[in-house]
Amino acid sequence: MGRALYSMLEWITRFAYINLLWVLFTLAGGIILGLFPAITAIFSVIRQWLNGNSDLPVFHTYWNYYRSEFWKSNLLGLPVYLVSFVFLFNVFFLYANIGELLAWTSAPLLAGILLFLFYLFYLFPAYVHFDLNILQIMKNALLIMLISPVNTFLMVISLSAFTILVYVIPPLGFIFGASFYSFITLWFALHAFRKVQKKQSS
């Protein structure tokens, strides 16, 4: 019992620590340039954990991923920033001109935003899982998202449950927000990736 409790507290500490690293390294890159390397690093470390490499030094491993993937991850971030800006612009435009975001005319926009969010669920896991160029990563993430509705549904359910928990206990969002989001999406995305790879090899 004591050993199980110690192990649980150790993992809680790890997730809180890596979440703190995500915040600090995002700020270190001036937010705009630091966000995507920090996201890539947190996904990369958690992927190592899920693959059984839990004894790696957290800070050193995180820093190595952040440094080595800095420019490539920011290259991936350019289209993400662009699409996000287009969606935000359209949301504010509709709200300013219609006055009600949930009008029937906004349904295609809201559907597009939802699909984009689902796509992001797979994009960063694909980045850290596949050794490919940016265009191939984006293509793989899209294709696997389209053929993995069950995994996407499970991601949404799990993230919704965590969001409700954060709503009830707000400090959890600051302490574990990025790390738990990364863990949840990566867990289900890796399952989808391996399923596809298994079919391709058979």
PDB file of C-alpha atoms in Angstrom:
ATOM      1  CA  MET A   1       0.000   0.000   0.000  1.00  0.00           C
ATOM      2  CA  GLY A   2       2.773   2.403   0.955  1.00  0.00           C
ATOM      3  CA  ARG A   3       4.722   1.580  -2.196  1.00  0.00           C
ATOM      4  CA  ALA A   4       1.664   2.181  -4.402  1.00  0.00           C
ATOM      5  CA  LEU A   5       1.038   5.512  -2.690  1.00  0.00           C
ATOM      6  CA  TYR A   6       4.673   6.525  -3.186  1.00  0.00           C
ATOM      7  CA  SER A   7       4.496   5.603  -6.879  1.00  0.00           C
ATOM      8  CA  MET A   8       1.279   7.584  -7.330  1.00  0.00           C
ATOM      9  CA  LEU A   9       2.759  10.664  -5.622  1.00  0.00           C
ATOM     10  CA  GLU A  10       5.889  10.328  -7.750  1.00  0.00           C
ATOM     11  CA  TRP A  11       3.856  10.418 -10.974  1.00  0.00           C
ATOM     12  CA  ILE A  12       1.764  13.329  -9.738  1.00  0.00           C
ATOM     13  CA  THR A  13       4.988  15.219  -9.047  1.00  0.00           C
ATOM     14  CA  ARG A  14       6.352  14.367 -12.491  1.00  0.00           C
ATOM     15  CA  PHE A  15       3.248  15.650 -14.257  1.00  0.00           C
ATOM     16  CA  ALA A  16       3.250  18.842 -12.188  1.00  0.00           C
ATOM     17  CA  TYR A  17       6.970  19.350 -12.852  1.00  0.00           C
ATOM     18  CA  ILE A  18       6.740  18.876 -16.603  1.00  0.00           C
ATOM     19  CA  ASN A  19       3.727  21.205 -16.678  1.00  0.00           C
ATOM     20  CA  LEU A  20       5.845  23.833 -14.919  1.00  0.00           C
ATOM     21  CA  LEU A  21       8.617  23.312 -17.478  1.00  0.00           C
ATOM     22  CA  TRP A  22       6.084  23.843 -20.259  1.00  0.00           C
ATOM     23  CA  VAL A  23       5.063  27.194 -18.754  1.00  0.00           C
ATOM     24  CA  LEU A  24       8.644  28.351 -18.167  1.00  0.00           C
ATOM     25  CA  PHE A  25       9.969  27.340 -21.587  1.00  0.00           C
ATOM     26  CA  THR A  26       6.959  28.841 -23.359  1.00  0.00           C
ATOM     27  CA  LEU A  27       7.710  32.135 -21.618  1.00  0.00           C
ATOM     28  CA  ALA A  28      11.439  31.743 -22.316  1.00  0.00           C
ATOM     29  CA  GLY A  29      10.686  31.714 -26.034  1.00  0.00           C
ATOM     30  CA  GLY A  30       8.608  34.869 -25.817  1.00  0.00           C
ATOM     31  CA  ILE A  31       5.389  32.796 -25.948  1.00  0.00           C
ATOM     32  CA  ILE A  32       5.034  32.988 -29.745  1.00  0.00           C
ATOM     33  CA  LEU A  33       8.372  31.303 -30.487  1.00  0.00           C
ATOM     34  CA  GLY A  34       8.400  29.266 -27.294  1.00  0.00           C
ATOM     35  CA  LEU A  35       4.924  27.726 -27.446  1.00  0.00           C
ATOM     36  CA  PHE A  36       5.439  25.038 -30.068  1.00  0.00           C
ATOM     37  CA  PRO A  37       8.906  23.878 -28.935  1.00  0.00           C
ATOM     38  CA  ALA A  38       7.522  23.659 -25.395  1.00  0.00           C
ATOM     39  CA  ILE A  39       4.506  21.658 -26.584  1.00  0.00           C
ATOM     40  CA  THR A  40       6.734  19.381 -28.648  1.00  0.00           C
ATOM     41  CA  ALA A  41       9.031  18.792 -25.682  1.00  0.00           C
ATOM     42  CA  ILE A  42       6.205  17.905 -23.300  1.00  0.00           C
ATOM     43  CA  PHE A  43       4.706  15.466 -25.802  1.00  0.00           C
ATOM     44  CA  SER A  44       8.123  13.938 -26.453  1.00  0.00           C
ATOM     45  CA  VAL A  45       8.848  13.343 -22.764  1.00  0.00           C
ATOM     46  CA  ILE A  46       5.407  11.858 -22.102  1.00  0.00           C
ATOM     47  CA  ARG A  47       5.832   9.608 -25.139  1.00  0.00           C
ATOM     48  CA  GLN A  48       9.049   8.319 -23.567  1.00  0.00           C
ATOM     49  CA  TRP A  49       7.109   7.601 -20.368  1.00  0.00           C
ATOM     50  CA  LEU A  50       4.381   5.754 -22.250  1.00  0.00           C
ATOM     51  CA  ASN A  51       7.055   3.680 -23.977  1.00  0.00           C
ATOM     52  CA  GLY A  52       8.413   2.593 -20.603  1.00  0.00           C
ATOM     53  CA  ASN A  53      11.357   5.009 -20.362  1.00  0.00           C
ATOM     54  CA  SER A  54      10.265   6.576 -17.095  1.00  0.00           C
ATOM     55  CA  ASP A  55      13.735   6.834 -15.551  1.00  0.00           C
ATOM     56  CA  LEU A  56      15.003   9.525 -17.904  1.00  0.00           C
ATOM     57  CA  PRO A  57      16.020  12.801 -16.204  1.00  0.00           C
ATOM     58  CA  VAL A  58      13.031  15.059 -16.802  1.00  0.00           C
ATOM     59  CA  PHE A  59      14.699  18.450 -17.119  1.00  0.00           C
ATOM     60  CA  HIS A  60      17.612  17.270 -19.254  1.00  0.00           C
ATOM     61  CA  THR A  61      15.316  15.290 -21.570  1.00  0.00           C
ATOM     62  CA  TYR A  62      12.852  18.143 -21.861  1.00  0.00           C
ATOM     63  CA  TRP A  63      15.585  20.674 -22.609  1.00  0.00           C
ATOM     64  CA  ASN A  64      17.146  18.459 -25.279  1.00  0.00           C
ATOM     65  CA  TYR A  65      13.829  18.094 -27.103  1.00  0.00           C
ATOM     66  CA  TYR A  66      13.052  21.803 -26.743  1.00  0.00           C
ATOM     67  CA  ARG A  67      16.425  22.817 -28.160  1.00  0.00           C
ATOM     68  CA  SER A  68      16.649  20.251 -30.967  1.00  0.00           C
ATOM     69  CA  GLU A  69      13.076  20.771 -32.183  1.00  0.00           C
ATOM     70  CA  PHE A  70      12.935  24.551 -31.746  1.00  0.00           C
ATOM     71  CA  TRP A  71      12.943  25.615 -35.401  1.00  0.00           C
ATOM     72  CA  LYS A  72      11.167  22.615 -36.880  1.00  0.00           C
ATOM     73  CA  SER A  73       8.312  22.852 -34.355  1.00  0.00           C
ATOM     74  CA  ASN A  74       7.960  26.571 -35.051  1.00  0.00           C
ATOM     75  CA  LEU A  75       7.744  25.745 -38.738  1.00  0.00           C
ATOM     76  CA  LEU A  76       4.835  23.472 -37.868  1.00  0.00           C
ATOM     77  CA  GLY A  77       3.392  26.275 -35.768  1.00  0.00           C
ATOM     78  CA  LEU A  78       3.141  28.710 -38.690  1.00  0.00           C
ATOM     79  CA  PRO A  79       0.102  27.096 -40.362  1.00  0.00           C
ATOM     80  CA  VAL A  80      -1.458  26.454 -36.952  1.00  0.00           C
ATOM     81  CA  TYR A  81      -1.150  30.133 -36.048  1.00  0.00           C
ATOM     82  CA  LEU A  82      -2.480  31.120 -39.479  1.00  0.00           C
ATOM     83  CA  VAL A  83      -5.550  28.876 -39.361  1.00  0.00           C
ATOM     84  CA  SER A  84      -6.241  29.884 -35.747  1.00  0.00           C
ATOM     85  CA  PHE A  85      -6.068  33.560 -36.747  1.00  0.00           C
ATOM     86  CA  VAL A  86      -8.498  32.993 -39.642  1.00  0.00           C
ATOM     87  CA  PHE A  87     -10.983  31.250 -37.359  1.00  0.00           C
ATOM     88  CA  LEU A  88     -10.703  33.914 -34.653  1.00  0.00           C
ATOM     89  CA  PHE A  89     -11.126  36.695 -37.204  1.00  0.00           C
ATOM     90  CA  ASN A  90     -14.279  35.062 -38.563  1.00  0.00           C
ATOM     91  CA  VAL A  91     -15.681  34.491 -35.086  1.00  0.00           C
ATOM     92  CA  PHE A  92     -15.240  38.160 -34.154  1.00  0.00           C
ATOM     93  CA  PHE A  93     -16.562  39.243 -37.560  1.00  0.00           C
ATOM     94  CA  LEU A  94     -19.739  37.173 -37.202  1.00  0.00           C
ATOM     95  CA  TYR A  95     -20.278  38.287 -33.631  1.00  0.00           C
ATOM     96  CA  ALA A  96     -19.803  41.943 -34.580  1.00  0.00           C
ATOM     97  CA  ASN A  97     -22.143  41.784 -37.587  1.00  0.00           C
ATOM     98  CA  ILE A  98     -24.744  39.268 -36.455  1.00  0.00           C
ATOM     99  CA  GLY A  99     -24.510  39.848 -32.734  1.00  0.00           C
ATOM    100  CA  GLU A 100     -25.118  36.208 -31.958  1.00  0.00           C
ATOM    101  CA  LEU A 101     -22.386  33.670 -32.492  1.00  0.00           C
ATOM    102  CA  LEU A 102     -24.719  30.666 -32.403  1.00  0.00           C
ATOM    103  CA  ALA A 103     -26.844  31.832 -35.333  1.00  0.00           C
ATOM    104  CA  TRP A 104     -27.462  29.305 -38.126  1.00  0.00           C
ATOM    105  CA  THR A 105     -25.067  31.200 -40.404  1.00  0.00           C
ATOM    106  CA  SER A 106     -22.188  30.408 -38.046  1.00  0.00           C
ATOM    107  CA  ALA A 107     -22.759  26.632 -38.125  1.00  0.00           C
ATOM    108  CA  PRO A 108     -20.137  25.935 -40.876  1.00  0.00           C
ATOM    109  CA  LEU A 109     -17.589  28.049 -39.009  1.00  0.00           C
ATOM    110  CA  LEU A 110     -18.217  26.266 -35.730  1.00  0.00           C
ATOM    111  CA  ALA A 111     -17.995  22.895 -37.489  1.00  0.00           C
ATOM    112  CA  GLY A 112     -14.673  23.967 -39.014  1.00  0.00           C
ATOM    113  CA  ILE A 113     -13.321  25.023 -35.641  1.00  0.00           C
ATOM    114  CA  LEU A 114     -14.370  21.699 -34.129  1.00  0.00           C
ATOM    115  CA  LEU A 115     -12.648  19.715 -36.884  1.00  0.00           C
ATOM    116  CA  PHE A 116      -9.533  21.853 -36.483  1.00  0.00           C
ATOM    117  CA  LEU A 117      -9.455  21.108 -32.752  1.00  0.00           C
ATOM    118  CA  PHE A 118      -9.793  17.388 -33.474  1.00  0.00           C
ATOM    119  CA  TYR A 119      -6.932  17.709 -35.949  1.00  0.00           C
ATOM    120  CA  LEU A 120      -4.731  19.315 -33.296  1.00  0.00           C
ATOM    121  CA  PHE A 121      -5.402  16.296 -31.062  1.00  0.00           C
ATOM    122  CA  TYR A 122      -3.390  14.229 -33.550  1.00  0.00           C
ATOM    123  CA  LEU A 123      -0.932  16.790 -34.903  1.00  0.00           C
ATOM    124  CA  PHE A 124       1.534  16.951 -32.009  1.00  0.00           C
ATOM    125  CA  PRO A 125       1.413  13.219 -31.261  1.00  0.00           C
ATOM    126  CA  ALA A 126       2.156  12.654 -34.963  1.00  0.00           C
ATOM    127  CA  TYR A 127       5.042  15.110 -34.768  1.00  0.00           C
ATOM    128  CA  VAL A 128       6.769  13.256 -31.927  1.00  0.00           C
ATOM    129  CA  HIS A 129       5.892   9.757 -33.163  1.00  0.00           C
ATOM    130  CA  PHE A 130       6.795   9.906 -36.852  1.00  0.00           C
ATOM    131  CA  ASP A 131      10.228  10.847 -38.176  1.00  0.00           C
ATOM    132  CA  LEU A 132       8.877  12.775 -41.185  1.00  0.00           C
ATOM    133  CA  ASN A 133       8.973  16.240 -42.672  1.00  0.00           C
ATOM    134  CA  ILE A 134       6.356  18.834 -41.736  1.00  0.00           C
ATOM    135  CA  LEU A 135       4.046  18.257 -44.712  1.00  0.00           C
ATOM    136  CA  GLN A 136       4.063  14.487 -44.185  1.00  0.00           C
ATOM    137  CA  ILE A 137       3.354  14.922 -40.474  1.00  0.00           C
ATOM    138  CA  MET A 138       0.390  17.190 -41.215  1.00  0.00           C
ATOM    139  CA  LYS A 139      -0.922  14.763 -43.831  1.00  0.00           C
ATOM    140  CA  ASN A 140      -0.568  11.711 -41.553  1.00  0.00           C
ATOM    141  CA  ALA A 141      -2.271  13.496 -38.674  1.00  0.00           C
ATOM    142  CA  LEU A 142      -5.215  14.414 -40.905  1.00  0.00           C
ATOM    143  CA  LEU A 143      -5.617  10.953 -42.406  1.00  0.00           C
ATOM    144  CA  ILE A 144      -5.420   9.171 -39.059  1.00  0.00           C
ATOM    145  CA  MET A 145      -7.892  11.627 -37.528  1.00  0.00           C
ATOM    146  CA  LEU A 146     -10.368  10.868 -40.328  1.00  0.00           C
ATOM    147  CA  ILE A 147     -10.151   7.100 -39.874  1.00  0.00           C
ATOM    148  CA  SER A 148     -10.102   7.109 -36.057  1.00  0.00           C
ATOM    149  CA  PRO A 149     -13.482   8.482 -34.900  1.00  0.00           C
ATOM    150  CA  VAL A 150     -13.585   6.187 -31.865  1.00  0.00           C
ATOM    151  CA  ASN A 151     -10.226   7.420 -30.567  1.00  0.00           C
ATOM    152  CA  THR A 152     -11.278  11.023 -31.190  1.00  0.00           C
ATOM    153  CA  PHE A 153     -14.516  10.418 -29.279  1.00  0.00           C
ATOM    154  CA  LEU A 154     -12.595   8.927 -26.350  1.00  0.00           C
ATOM    155  CA  MET A 155     -10.240  11.926 -26.368  1.00  0.00           C
ATOM    156  CA  VAL A 156     -13.200  14.305 -26.218  1.00  0.00           C
ATOM    157  CA  ILE A 157     -14.827  12.360 -23.365  1.00  0.00           C
ATOM    158  CA  SER A 158     -11.576  12.213 -21.367  1.00  0.00           C
ATOM    159  CA  LEU A 159     -10.714  15.876 -21.941  1.00  0.00           C
ATOM    160  CA  SER A 160     -14.277  16.890 -21.059  1.00  0.00           C
ATOM    161  CA  ALA A 161     -14.047  14.959 -17.792  1.00  0.00           C
ATOM    162  CA  PHE A 162     -10.755  16.678 -16.983  1.00  0.00           C
ATOM    163  CA  THR A 163     -12.261  20.068 -17.891  1.00  0.00           C
ATOM    164  CA  ILE A 164     -15.156  19.460 -15.500  1.00  0.00           C
ATOM    165  CA  LEU A 165     -12.655  18.518 -12.788  1.00  0.00           C
ATOM    166  CA  VAL A 166     -10.710  21.734 -13.439  1.00  0.00           C
ATOM    167  CA  TYR A 167     -13.951  23.714 -13.257  1.00  0.00           C
ATOM    168  CA  VAL A 168     -14.624  22.213  -9.821  1.00  0.00           C
ATOM    169  CA  ILE A 169     -10.989  22.547  -8.676  1.00  0.00           C
ATOM    170  CA  PRO A 170      -9.452  25.431 -10.731  1.00  0.00           C
ATOM    171  CA  PRO A 171      -5.843  25.070  -9.447  1.00  0.00           C
ATOM    172  CA  LEU A 172      -5.644  21.702 -11.197  1.00  0.00           C
ATOM    173  CA  GLY A 173      -5.728  23.503 -14.528  1.00  0.00           C
ATOM    174  CA  PHE A 174      -2.614  25.495 -13.714  1.00  0.00           C
ATOM    175  CA  ILE A 175      -0.770  22.590 -12.120  1.00  0.00           C
ATOM    176  CA  PHE A 176      -1.629  19.839 -14.620  1.00  0.00           C
ATOM    177  CA  GLY A 177      -3.361  21.483 -17.611  1.00  0.00           C
ATOM    178  CA  ALA A 178      -0.757  21.026 -20.348  1.00  0.00           C
ATOM    179  CA  SER A 179       0.683  17.759 -19.034  1.00  0.00           C
ATOM    180  CA  PHE A 180      -2.701  16.029 -18.655  1.00  0.00           C
ATOM    181  CA  TYR A 181      -3.874  17.314 -22.043  1.00  0.00           C
ATOM    182  CA  SER A 182      -0.701  15.933 -23.624  1.00  0.00           C
ATOM    183  CA  PHE A 183      -1.024  12.613 -21.821  1.00  0.00           C
ATOM    184  CA  ILE A 184      -4.680  12.116 -22.752  1.00  0.00           C
ATOM    185  CA  THR A 185      -4.349  12.991 -26.431  1.00  0.00           C
ATOM    186  CA  LEU A 186      -1.043  11.136 -26.808  1.00  0.00           C
ATOM    187  CA  TRP A 187      -2.402   7.981 -25.181  1.00  0.00           C
ATOM    188  CA  PHE A 188      -5.280   7.656 -27.633  1.00  0.00           C
ATOM    189  CA  ALA A 189      -3.347   8.974 -30.637  1.00  0.00           C
ATOM    190  CA  LEU A 190      -0.549   6.436 -30.158  1.00  0.00           C
ATOM    191  CA  HIS A 191      -3.160   3.702 -30.037  1.00  0.00           C
ATOM    192  CA  ALA A 192      -4.552   4.944 -33.363  1.00  0.00           C
ATOM    193  CA  PHE A 193      -1.066   5.212 -34.911  1.00  0.00           C
ATOM    194  CA  ARG A 194      -0.116   1.683 -33.891  1.00  0.00           C
ATOM    195  CA  LYS A 195      -3.397   0.314 -35.168  1.00  0.00           C
ATOM    196  CA  VAL A 196      -2.768   1.875 -38.574  1.00  0.00           C
ATOM    197  CA  GLN A 197       0.850   0.701 -38.649  1.00  0.00           C
ATOM    198  CA  LYS A 198      -0.244  -2.826 -37.731  1.00  0.00           C
ATOM    199  CA  LYS A 199      -2.703  -2.871 -40.645  1.00  0.00           C
ATOM    200  CA  GLN A 200      -0.046  -1.585 -43.029  1.00  0.00           C
ATOM    201  CA  SER A 201       2.440  -4.278 -41.985  1.00  0.00           C
ATOM    202  CA  SER A 202      -0.078  -7.145 -42.217  1.00  0.00           C
TER     203      SER A 202
END
